[in-house]
Short mmCIF file of C-alpha atoms in Angstrom, two decimals:
data_model
loop_
_atom_site.label_atom_id
_atom_site.label_comp_id
_atom_site.label_asym_id
_atom_site.label_seq_id
_atom_site.Cartn_x
_atom_site.Cartn_y
_atom_site.Cartn_z
CA UNK A 1 10.86 -29.16 -0.79
CA UNK A 2 12.46 -25.74 -0.29
CA UNK A 3 10.67 -23.08 1.73
CA UNK A 4 10.73 -19.32 1.16
CA UNK A 5 9.53 -16.58 3.48
CA UNK A 6 7.93 -13.69 1.58
CA UNK A 7 8.74 -10.24 2.95
CA UNK A 8 6.24 -7.70 1.59
CA UNK A 9 7.24 -4.05 1.82
CA UNK A 10 4.04 -2.13 2.35
CA UNK A 11 4.83 1.33 3.66
CA UNK A 12 4.74 3.41 0.48
CA UNK A 13 2.54 6.45 -0.06
CA UNK A 14 2.95 7.16 -3.76
CA UNK A 15 1.42 10.24 -5.36
CA UNK A 16 1.74 9.46 -9.07
CA UNK A 17 -1.70 7.82 -9.18
CA UNK A 18 -3.50 10.68 -7.46
CA UNK A 19 -6.44 11.14 -6.90
CA UNK A 20 -7.05 7.39 -6.50
CA UNK A 21 -3.82 6.86 -4.55
CA UNK A 22 -3.14 9.20 -1.62
CA UNK A 23 -0.94 9.25 1.44
CA UNK A 24 -3.75 8.06 3.71
CA UNK A 25 -4.70 5.19 1.35
CA UNK A 26 -2.00 4.49 -1.28
CA UNK A 27 -2.18 2.49 -4.47
CA UNK A 28 -1.25 -0.91 -2.99
CA UNK A 29 -4.60 -1.01 -1.17
CA UNK A 30 -6.68 0.05 -4.18
CA UNK A 31 -8.17 -2.31 -6.83
CA UNK A 32 -6.47 -0.58 -9.76
CA UNK A 33 -6.58 -3.51 -12.17
CA UNK A 34 -8.79 -6.51 -11.43
CA UNK A 35 -11.12 -7.10 -8.52
CA UNK A 36 -8.47 -7.32 -5.78
CA UNK A 37 -5.87 -4.82 -4.62
CA UNK A 38 -2.21 -4.88 -5.61
CA UNK A 39 -1.26 -5.83 -2.05
CA UNK A 40 -3.73 -8.71 -2.10
CA UNK A 41 -2.46 -9.88 -5.47
CA UNK A 42 1.11 -9.82 -4.16
CA UNK A 43 0.22 -11.79 -1.03
CA UNK A 44 -1.73 -14.38 -3.04
CA UNK A 45 1.11 -14.75 -5.56
CA UNK A 46 3.52 -15.46 -2.71
CA UNK A 47 1.46 -18.07 -0.89
CA UNK A 48 0.87 -21.79 -1.09
CA UNK A 49 3.13 -24.13 -3.05
CA UNK A 50 4.52 -23.77 -6.57
CA UNK A 51 7.44 -25.18 -8.60
CA UNK A 52 8.74 -27.14 -5.66
CA UNK A 53 8.73 -24.10 -3.35
CA UNK A 54 6.58 -23.83 -0.23
CA UNK A 55 5.81 -20.24 0.68
CA UNK A 56 5.66 -19.56 4.40
CA UNK A 57 3.29 -17.04 5.98
CA UNK A 58 4.23 -13.61 4.62
CA UNK A 59 6.09 -11.14 6.79
CA UNK A 60 4.84 -7.60 6.18
CA UNK A 61 6.76 -4.41 6.91
CA UNK A 62 4.42 -1.43 7.06
CA UNK A 63 3.61 1.64 9.14
CA UNK A 64 1.17 2.16 11.98
CA UNK A 65 -1.51 3.79 9.81
CA UNK A 66 -1.78 0.77 7.51
CA UNK A 67 -1.44 -2.10 10.00
CA UNK A 68 -5.14 -2.91 10.27
CA UNK A 69 -5.72 -2.49 6.54
CA UNK A 70 -2.93 -5.04 5.94
CA UNK A 71 -4.53 -7.65 8.19
CA UNK A 72 -8.02 -6.97 6.87
CA UNK A 73 -7.01 -7.30 3.22
CA UNK A 74 -5.02 -10.49 3.88
CA UNK A 75 -8.03 -11.97 5.66
CA UNK A 76 -10.26 -11.16 2.68
CA UNK A 77 -7.92 -13.23 0.48
CA UNK A 78 -7.69 -16.13 2.92
CA UNK A 79 -3.99 -15.49 3.53
CA UNK A 80 -2.80 -16.04 7.10
CA UNK A 81 -0.18 -13.38 7.91
CA UNK A 82 3.11 -14.02 9.62
CA UNK A 83 4.84 -11.25 11.59
CA UNK A 84 3.74 -7.69 10.81
CA UNK A 85 6.58 -5.29 11.59
CA UNK A 86 5.56 -1.69 12.24
CA UNK A 87 8.04 1.00 11.19
CA UNK A 88 7.91 4.03 13.52
CA UNK A 89 8.86 6.21 10.54
CA UNK A 90 9.75 5.75 6.87
CA UNK A 91 13.47 5.00 6.52
CA UNK A 92 13.44 3.56 2.96
CA UNK A 93 13.98 -0.06 1.94
CA UNK A 94 17.44 -0.85 3.38
CA UNK A 95 16.49 -0.60 7.09
CA UNK A 96 13.18 -2.36 6.38
CA UNK A 97 14.89 -5.32 4.69
CA UNK A 98 17.54 -5.52 7.41
CA UNK A 99 14.92 -5.52 10.18
CA UNK A 100 13.01 -8.33 8.45
CA UNK A 101 16.23 -10.31 7.98
CA UNK A 102 17.25 -9.92 11.63
CA UNK A 103 13.80 -10.94 12.85
CA UNK A 104 13.84 -14.01 10.60
CA UNK A 105 17.46 -14.90 11.40
CA UNK A 106 16.65 -15.14 15.10
CA UNK A 107 14.54 -18.25 14.45
CA UNK A 108 16.13 -19.62 11.27
CA UNK A 109 19.56 -18.35 10.15
CA UNK A 110 19.34 -20.34 6.90
CA UNK A 111 15.91 -19.01 5.98
CA UNK A 112 15.52 -17.78 2.41
CA UNK A 113 13.59 -14.53 2.15
CA UNK A 114 11.87 -13.16 -0.94
CA UNK A 115 11.58 -9.37 -0.69
CA UNK A 116 8.86 -7.84 -2.86
CA UNK A 117 7.09 -4.48 -3.11
CA UNK A 118 3.37 -4.61 -2.40
CA UNK A 119 2.29 -2.52 -5.41
CA UNK A 120 3.49 -4.39 -8.51
CA UNK A 121 1.26 -6.13 -11.04
CA UNK A 122 2.39 -9.62 -12.14
CA UNK A 123 -0.69 -11.47 -13.38
CA UNK A 124 1.14 -14.68 -14.37
CA UNK A 125 1.77 -16.14 -10.92
CA UNK A 126 3.01 -19.45 -12.32
CA UNK A 127 5.70 -17.71 -14.37
CA UNK A 128 6.87 -15.78 -11.32
CA UNK A 129 6.96 -18.89 -9.14
CA UNK A 130 9.07 -20.56 -11.81
CA UNK A 131 11.48 -17.62 -11.72
CA UNK A 132 11.66 -17.83 -7.92
CA UNK A 133 12.49 -21.55 -8.11
CA UNK A 134 15.48 -20.72 -10.34
CA UNK A 135 16.60 -18.04 -7.94
CA UNK A 136 16.41 -20.31 -4.89
CA UNK A 137 19.22 -22.48 -6.28
CA UNK A 138 21.48 -19.42 -6.51
CA UNK A 139 20.44 -18.15 -3.08
CA UNK A 140 21.35 -21.50 -1.53
CA UNK A 141 24.88 -20.93 -2.85
CA UNK A 142 25.11 -17.60 -1.05
CA UNK A 143 24.14 -15.33 -3.94
CA UNK A 144 22.05 -12.20 -3.61
CA UNK A 145 19.47 -12.61 -6.34
CA UNK A 146 17.73 -9.83 -8.27
CA UNK A 147 14.83 -10.20 -10.70
CA UNK A 148 15.08 -8.35 -14.02
CA UNK A 149 12.19 -7.65 -16.39
CA UNK A 150 12.69 -8.14 -20.11
CA UNK A 151 11.94 -4.65 -21.55
CA UNK A 152 9.30 -4.28 -24.24
CA UNK A 153 9.91 -0.57 -24.81
CA UNK A 154 12.57 2.09 -24.12
CA UNK A 155 11.49 3.13 -20.62
CA UNK A 156 13.17 6.08 -18.91
CA UNK A 157 11.43 5.60 -15.56
CA UNK A 158 13.32 2.46 -14.48
CA UNK A 159 16.89 1.57 -13.61
CA UNK A 160 18.44 -1.18 -15.73
CA UNK A 161 20.55 -4.28 -15.06
CA UNK A 162 23.30 -5.02 -17.58
CA UNK A 163 24.00 -8.74 -17.85
CA UNK A 164 27.39 -10.22 -18.71
CA UNK A 165 25.93 -13.15 -20.63
CA UNK A 166 27.08 -15.99 -18.33
CA UNK A 167 24.01 -18.10 -17.54
CA UNK A 168 23.64 -21.18 -15.33
CA UNK A 169 20.33 -22.90 -14.58
CA UNK A 170 18.38 -19.87 -15.83
CA UNK A 171 20.34 -17.44 -13.64
CA UNK A 172 22.66 -14.81 -15.14
CA UNK A 173 25.48 -12.92 -13.50
CA UNK A 174 25.28 -9.13 -13.31
CA UNK A 175 27.77 -6.86 -15.04
CA UNK A 176 26.55 -3.54 -13.60
CA UNK A 177 23.63 -1.34 -12.62
CA UNK A 178 22.50 1.42 -14.97
CA UNK A 179 20.76 4.51 -13.59
CA UNK A 180 17.49 5.68 -15.13
CA UNK A 181 18.50 6.63 -18.68
CA UNK A 182 17.40 9.32 -21.09
CA UNK A 183 15.26 8.30 -24.06
CA UNK A 184 18.22 7.84 -26.42
CA UNK A 185 20.13 5.53 -24.07
CA UNK A 186 16.98 3.63 -23.19
CA UNK A 187 16.42 2.89 -26.86
CA UNK A 188 20.07 1.87 -27.27
CA UNK A 189 19.81 -0.65 -24.43
CA UNK A 190 16.57 -2.15 -25.74
CA UNK A 191 18.12 -2.51 -29.22
CA UNK A 192 21.32 -4.04 -27.85
CA UNK A 193 19.65 -6.65 -25.66
CA UNK A 194 21.35 -7.86 -22.52
CA UNK A 195 19.66 -5.20 -20.41
CA UNK A 196 16.73 -5.76 -18.03
CA UNK A 197 14.58 -3.44 -15.96
CA UNK A 198 15.40 -3.61 -12.25
CA UNK A 199 12.16 -4.85 -10.65
CA UNK A 200 13.20 -4.18 -7.05
CA UNK A 201 12.48 -7.80 -6.08
CA UNK A 202 15.19 -9.72 -4.20
CA UNK A 203 15.90 -13.25 -2.97
CA UNK A 204 18.59 -14.28 -0.48
CA UNK A 205 19.28 -16.08 2.75
CA UNK A 206 18.79 -14.01 5.89
CA UNK A 207 22.37 -14.76 6.96
CA UNK A 208 23.80 -13.62 3.62
CA UNK A 209 22.00 -10.28 3.48
CA UNK A 210 22.98 -9.51 7.09
CA UNK A 211 26.60 -10.31 6.18
CA UNK A 212 26.28 -7.94 3.21
CA UNK A 213 25.06 -5.17 5.52
CA UNK A 214 27.98 -5.80 7.85
CA UNK A 215 30.35 -5.37 4.90
CA UNK A 216 28.75 -2.56 2.91
CA UNK A 217 26.48 -0.66 5.33
CA UNK A 218 27.76 -1.36 8.86
CA UNK A 219 26.31 1.92 10.14
CA UNK A 220 22.82 0.40 9.86
CA UNK A 221 23.53 -2.68 11.94
CA UNK A 222 23.46 -1.19 15.44
CA UNK A 223 20.31 0.97 15.18
CA UNK A 224 18.27 -1.65 13.33
CA UNK A 225 19.46 -4.45 15.60
CA UNK A 226 18.39 -2.46 18.66
CA UNK A 227 15.07 -1.50 17.04
CA UNK A 228 14.33 -5.20 16.49
CA UNK A 229 15.63 -6.32 19.90
CA UNK A 230 13.55 -3.68 21.73
CA UNK A 231 10.46 -4.14 19.57
CA UNK A 232 7.17 -4.26 21.49
CA UNK A 233 4.28 -6.64 20.64
CA UNK A 234 1.04 -4.72 20.09
CA UNK A 235 -2.23 -6.52 19.27
CA UNK A 236 -0.43 -9.12 17.18
CA UNK A 237 1.89 -6.58 15.54
CA UNK A 238 5.54 -5.94 16.37
CA UNK A 239 6.40 -2.28 16.82
CA UNK A 240 10.07 -1.56 16.15
CA UNK A 241 11.65 0.61 18.85
CA UNK A 242 11.28 4.23 17.67
CA UNK A 243 14.36 5.85 19.22
CA UNK A 244 16.75 3.30 17.73
CA UNK A 245 14.87 3.28 14.41
CA UNK A 246 15.27 7.03 14.02
CA UNK A 247 19.06 6.58 14.12
CA UNK A 248 19.00 4.40 10.99
CA UNK A 249 19.99 6.08 7.73
CA UNK A 250 17.20 6.71 5.21
CA UNK A 251 18.61 4.72 2.27
CA UNK A 252 17.46 2.22 -0.36
CA UNK A 253 18.61 -1.40 -0.48
CA UNK A 254 19.95 -0.79 -4.00
CA UNK A 255 22.22 2.05 -2.93
CA UNK A 256 23.24 0.60 0.44
CA UNK A 257 23.97 -2.97 -0.65
CA UNK A 258 23.22 -4.08 -4.20
CA UNK A 259 25.34 -1.53 -6.05
CA UNK A 260 28.33 -2.42 -3.83
CA UNK A 261 28.03 -6.21 -3.56
CA UNK A 262 29.88 -8.59 -5.88
CA UNK A 263 28.01 -11.86 -5.33
CA UNK A 264 24.92 -10.88 -7.32
CA UNK A 265 22.84 -13.00 -9.67
CA UNK A 266 19.90 -12.06 -11.89
CA UNK A 267 16.84 -14.10 -12.86
CA UNK A 268 15.34 -12.76 -16.13
CA UNK A 269 11.54 -12.53 -16.07
CA UNK A 270 9.76 -12.45 -19.42
CA UNK A 271 6.07 -12.36 -18.42
CA UNK A 272 3.94 -9.27 -17.93
CA UNK A 273 5.07 -6.96 -15.12
CA UNK A 274 4.32 -3.38 -14.19
CA UNK A 275 4.96 -1.23 -11.16
CA UNK A 276 1.92 0.84 -12.19
CA UNK A 277 4.03 3.90 -11.55
CA UNK A 278 1.75 6.33 -13.39
CA UNK A 279 -1.57 6.58 -15.18
CA UNK A 280 0.14 5.78 -18.47
CA UNK A 281 1.19 2.42 -16.96
CA UNK A 282 -2.36 1.82 -15.72
CA UNK A 283 -3.62 2.49 -19.25
CA UNK A 284 -1.28 -0.21 -20.60
CA UNK A 285 -2.44 -2.66 -17.92
CA UNK A 286 -6.20 -2.12 -18.31
CA UNK A 287 -8.44 -3.77 -20.88
CA UNK A 288 -8.91 -1.38 -23.82
CA UNK A 289 -11.39 -1.21 -26.68
CA UNK A 290 -10.44 -1.10 -30.36
CA UNK A 291 -9.77 2.63 -30.07
CA UNK A 292 -7.35 2.11 -27.19
CA UNK A 293 -9.72 3.50 -24.55
CA UNK A 294 -9.72 1.99 -21.05
CA UNK A 295 -12.89 2.74 -19.10
CA UNK A 296 -14.62 1.69 -15.88
CA UNK A 297 -18.27 1.54 -14.89
CA UNK A 298 -19.81 4.98 -14.74
CA UNK A 299 -18.07 6.19 -17.91
CA UNK A 300 -19.48 7.11 -21.31
CA UNK A 301 -16.87 7.50 -24.08
CA UNK A 302 -17.80 8.98 -27.47
CA UNK A 303 -15.23 9.14 -30.28
CA UNK A 304 -12.31 8.87 -27.82
CA UNK A 305 -8.89 7.33 -28.50
CA UNK A 306 -5.95 6.01 -26.47
CA UNK A 307 -7.23 7.34 -23.15
CA UNK A 308 -7.95 6.34 -19.56
CA UNK A 309 -11.42 7.33 -18.38
CA UNK A 310 -12.27 6.22 -14.84
CA UNK A 311 -15.09 7.08 -12.49
CA UNK A 312 -14.33 5.95 -8.95
CA UNK A 313 -17.70 6.92 -7.53
CA UNK A 314 -21.17 5.50 -8.26
CA UNK A 315 -22.50 9.04 -7.87
CA UNK A 316 -20.29 10.47 -10.63
CA UNK A 317 -20.84 9.72 -14.33
CA UNK A 318 -17.79 10.68 -16.40
CA UNK A 319 -18.37 11.55 -20.06
CA UNK A 320 -15.58 11.90 -22.59
CA UNK A 321 -16.22 13.27 -26.08
CA UNK A 322 -13.53 13.34 -28.76
CA UNK A 323 -10.59 13.16 -26.35
CA UNK A 324 -7.31 11.51 -27.33
CA UNK A 325 -4.29 10.55 -25.20
CA UNK A 326 -6.05 11.83 -22.07
CA UNK A 327 -6.20 10.59 -18.49
CA UNK A 328 -9.42 11.55 -16.71
CA UNK A 329 -10.12 10.21 -13.22
CA UNK A 330 -13.19 11.39 -11.32
CA UNK A 331 -13.83 10.91 -7.60
CA UNK A 332 -16.30 12.42 -5.15
CA UNK A 333 -13.87 15.09 -4.02
CA UNK A 334 -11.37 15.53 -6.87
CA UNK A 335 -11.00 15.19 -10.65
CA UNK A 336 -7.78 14.71 -12.61
CA UNK A 337 -7.51 15.60 -16.29
CA UNK A 338 -4.06 15.27 -17.88
CA UNK A 339 -2.38 14.42 -21.15
CA UNK A 340 -1.20 10.82 -21.03
CA UNK A 341 2.35 11.91 -21.86
CA UNK A 342 2.34 14.07 -18.69
CA UNK A 343 1.35 11.23 -16.36
CA UNK A 344 4.59 11.49 -14.37
CA UNK A 345 3.78 15.13 -13.55
CA UNK A 346 0.80 14.19 -11.40
CA UNK A 347 3.07 14.29 -8.35
CA UNK A 348 3.73 17.96 -9.15
CA UNK A 349 0.01 18.61 -8.87
CA UNK A 350 -0.02 16.96 -5.45
CA UNK A 351 2.81 19.27 -4.34
CA UNK A 352 0.79 22.28 -5.48
CA UNK A 353 -2.27 21.02 -3.59
CA UNK A 354 -0.16 20.67 -0.45
CA UNK A 355 0.96 24.28 -0.80
CA UNK A 356 -2.72 25.26 -0.87
CA UNK A 357 -3.39 23.06 2.19
CA UNK A 358 -6.01 21.21 0.18
CA UNK A 359 -7.31 18.16 2.03
CA UNK A 360 -7.47 16.27 -1.26
CA UNK A 361 -3.67 16.28 -1.52
CA UNK A 362 -3.26 13.46 1.00
CA UNK A 363 -6.61 12.51 2.55
CA UNK A 364 -8.73 9.82 0.90
CA UNK A 365 -12.52 10.40 0.80
CA UNK A 366 -13.04 7.20 2.79
CA UNK A 367 -11.14 7.32 6.06
CA UNK A 368 -10.21 3.73 6.93
CA UNK A 369 -9.99 2.73 10.58
CA UNK A 370 -9.41 -0.56 12.45
CA UNK A 371 -13.16 -0.94 12.94
CA UNK A 372 -14.27 -0.02 9.39
CA UNK A 373 -14.47 3.30 7.57
CA UNK A 374 -16.33 6.58 7.29
CA UNK A 375 -16.79 9.26 4.68
CA UNK A 376 -17.98 12.84 5.03
CA UNK A 377 -21.10 13.54 2.97
CA UNK A 378 -21.67 17.19 3.89
CA UNK A 379 -19.51 19.59 5.93
CA UNK A 380 -20.66 23.00 7.14
CA UNK A 381 -19.34 25.60 9.57
CA UNK A 382 -21.16 24.05 12.56
CA UNK A 383 -22.22 20.61 11.31
CA UNK A 384 -21.04 17.50 9.49
CA UNK A 385 -22.86 14.50 8.03
CA UNK A 386 -21.01 11.18 7.75
CA UNK A 387 -21.69 7.69 6.52
CA UNK A 388 -20.04 5.14 8.84
CA UNK A 389 -19.57 1.40 8.28
CA UNK A 390 -18.51 -0.86 11.17
CA UNK A 391 -17.20 -4.39 10.58
CA UNK A 392 -18.99 -7.33 12.20
CA UNK A 393 -17.83 -7.72 15.79
CA UNK A 394 -15.92 -4.41 15.73
CA UNK A 395 -16.37 -1.40 18.00
CA UNK A 396 -15.28 2.21 18.23
CA UNK A 397 -13.55 3.49 21.34
CA UNK A 398 -15.41 4.59 24.46
CA UNK A 399 -15.16 8.36 24.04
CA UNK A 400 -16.61 11.81 24.53
CA UNK A 401 -16.39 15.20 22.79
CA UNK A 402 -16.01 18.76 24.09
CA UNK A 403 -17.52 20.64 21.16
CA UNK A 404 -20.17 18.54 19.43
CA UNK A 405 -23.23 16.40 19.88
CA UNK A 406 -24.13 13.53 17.56
CA UNK A 407 -27.29 11.98 16.13
CA UNK A 408 -27.00 8.42 14.76
CA UNK A 409 -29.47 6.81 12.33
CA UNK A 410 -28.88 3.12 11.57
CA UNK A 411 -29.60 2.27 7.92
CA UNK A 412 -28.14 -1.27 7.70
CA UNK A 413 -27.64 -3.89 10.41
CA UNK A 414 -27.85 -3.39 14.16
CA UNK A 415 -25.77 -1.15 16.43
CA UNK A 416 -25.10 -1.70 20.11
CA UNK A 417 -24.87 1.81 21.55
CA UNK A 418 -23.60 2.98 24.91
CA UNK A 419 -24.49 6.52 26.05
CA UNK A 420 -23.34 7.19 29.62
CA UNK A 421 -25.06 4.49 31.72
CA UNK A 422 -27.53 3.36 29.05
CA UNK A 423 -26.81 0.46 26.65
CA UNK A 424 -29.32 -0.38 23.94
CA UNK A 425 -29.65 -1.98 20.51
CA UNK A 426 -30.52 0.32 17.63
CA UNK A 427 -31.82 -1.40 14.50
CA UNK A 428 -32.48 -0.23 10.94
CA UNK A 429 -34.51 2.98 10.66
CA UNK A 430 -34.02 3.74 14.36
CA UNK A 431 -31.94 6.58 15.79
CA UNK A 432 -30.29 7.74 18.98
CA UNK A 433 -29.02 11.10 20.22
CA UNK A 434 -25.60 11.55 21.90
CA UNK A 435 -25.47 14.84 23.86
CA UNK A 436 -22.33 16.94 24.02
CA UNK A 437 -19.98 15.58 26.69
CA UNK A 438 -21.67 12.20 27.03
CA UNK A 439 -19.41 9.13 27.22
CA UNK A 440 -20.45 6.87 24.38
CA UNK A 441 -19.50 3.89 22.24
CA UNK A 442 -20.78 2.28 19.05
CA UNK A 443 -20.43 -1.49 18.39
CA UNK A 444 -21.56 -3.94 15.72
CA UNK A 445 -22.71 -7.12 17.50
CA UNK A 446 -23.95 -8.72 14.29
CA UNK A 447 -22.45 -10.86 11.53
CA UNK A 448 -22.96 -8.36 8.69
CA UNK A 449 -21.58 -4.81 8.29
CA UNK A 450 -23.49 -2.11 10.13
CA UNK A 451 -24.02 1.22 8.39
CA UNK A 452 -25.30 4.41 9.97
CA UNK A 453 -25.61 8.08 9.17
CA UNK A 454 -24.07 10.40 11.73
CA UNK A 455 -25.07 14.06 12.04
CA UNK A 456 -22.62 16.14 14.11
CA UNK A 457 -23.52 19.61 15.34
CA UNK A 458 -21.44 22.00 17.41
CA UNK A 459 -18.82 24.71 17.43
CA UNK A 460 -16.06 22.34 16.18
CA UNK A 461 -16.42 19.04 14.29
CA UNK A 462 -12.76 18.12 13.73
CA UNK A 463 -11.54 14.54 14.16
CA UNK A 464 -9.21 15.52 17.01
CA UNK A 465 -12.07 16.56 19.34
CA UNK A 466 -12.02 13.31 21.27
CA UNK A 467 -11.33 12.04 24.78
CA UNK A 468 -10.74 8.28 24.66
CA UNK A 469 -11.43 6.20 27.79
CA UNK A 470 -11.12 2.67 26.44
CA UNK A 471 -10.04 1.32 23.05
CA UNK A 472 -9.60 -2.29 21.93
CA UNK A 473 -7.10 -1.06 19.30
CA UNK A 474 -4.75 0.57 21.85
CA UNK A 475 -4.78 4.01 20.25
CA UNK A 476 -3.77 7.00 22.34
CA UNK A 477 -5.63 10.15 23.30
CA UNK A 478 -6.41 12.36 20.33
CA UNK A 479 -6.12 9.57 17.80
CA UNK A 480 -8.92 9.57 15.29
CA UNK A 481 -11.98 7.32 15.43
#
């Protein structure tokens, strides 16, 4: 039985699905369609055994902010992670793929790696596994394999793969890449046949892709090789060396390698696929009623047609009356209303919000941390009220503050609280006061999540007012949480 090592690229921070997807918590970690997140669906699709292929533990390439979310979401799906490589900064897909290949090559030069984005929807896992099995045969012959999606419409948002018609064992050779077309050329390619959408999913041996980098992008070899060689283990993660990593060119795998290589093969994929690259794509992926309206809980739709109406908060009821071809997404802190044909312009709105220094541009209402999450309920000039949830067995850092005191009220579970020299258990409906300057820590010693309400008062209640004395997550001074 052949084995394949999945390499999941998980560092993106897309803005086209704002307000649900934001820089601090992007779309791959959000349950956009179905009960699990896109990242979880990807990891599950690339695990276990299927079509004669055994999938090894997935290697994940992500950034420092997402590393604990990655492990937590894999654990929720029962997927045991392999190496988690931490990028010091975003350098695009070419350095990320090369780093993964070099790390894998060190233990198994003949290893076959399947590189996949973490934010694509492919609900037919069996069909994809079948496509991978076809690609493995080509990869074993030294081919760099791409996966192409059979188009069902003239799409201008994707690059295309033009096939030359020569097929062997379900694998077709590539004639050329086609850049994102205008509407007229997109229609022409769909009518002609022989063109596939480029899915950005790749399959090859580690040795072969490294050889391709040596031939077509040799400038990346030295910095990435040093970043991998000097990588530092950190709580089960592997941090790539930052100084070397910064020397690597910011470039995509398509541009650096695929558009220059000659030994390419394509596996056509005919089942449902979407990169969910905009709210129009989410509308196509969601269940819709007879009027073409996709809704979530917390939505009332009256005489609406061909629209997406989503409420992402149990406190917000969204009502649509007589709307057509509209995207409306309501959250606690932001609401999007747009024509469905303007879905790709959502990123322009995010740029405008950044210019205004609006927190909603990048910050998610729930701030996820290694130990759990918190959300601000009320913020005033000299106070803030938060809801905080701490995972079972998790703890915040031992810390103090210069500008605020805190009052904690436990509403679910039990908290183990340290305030200076005192350690005590605080149970539901009990509270404790943390004076300004006191050294304190909050822990959840139980087996269920612990939830408390925190009231902060003082001259400054920003997240950077923190002196950290001890932290099980190895975060530095001034880091949040």
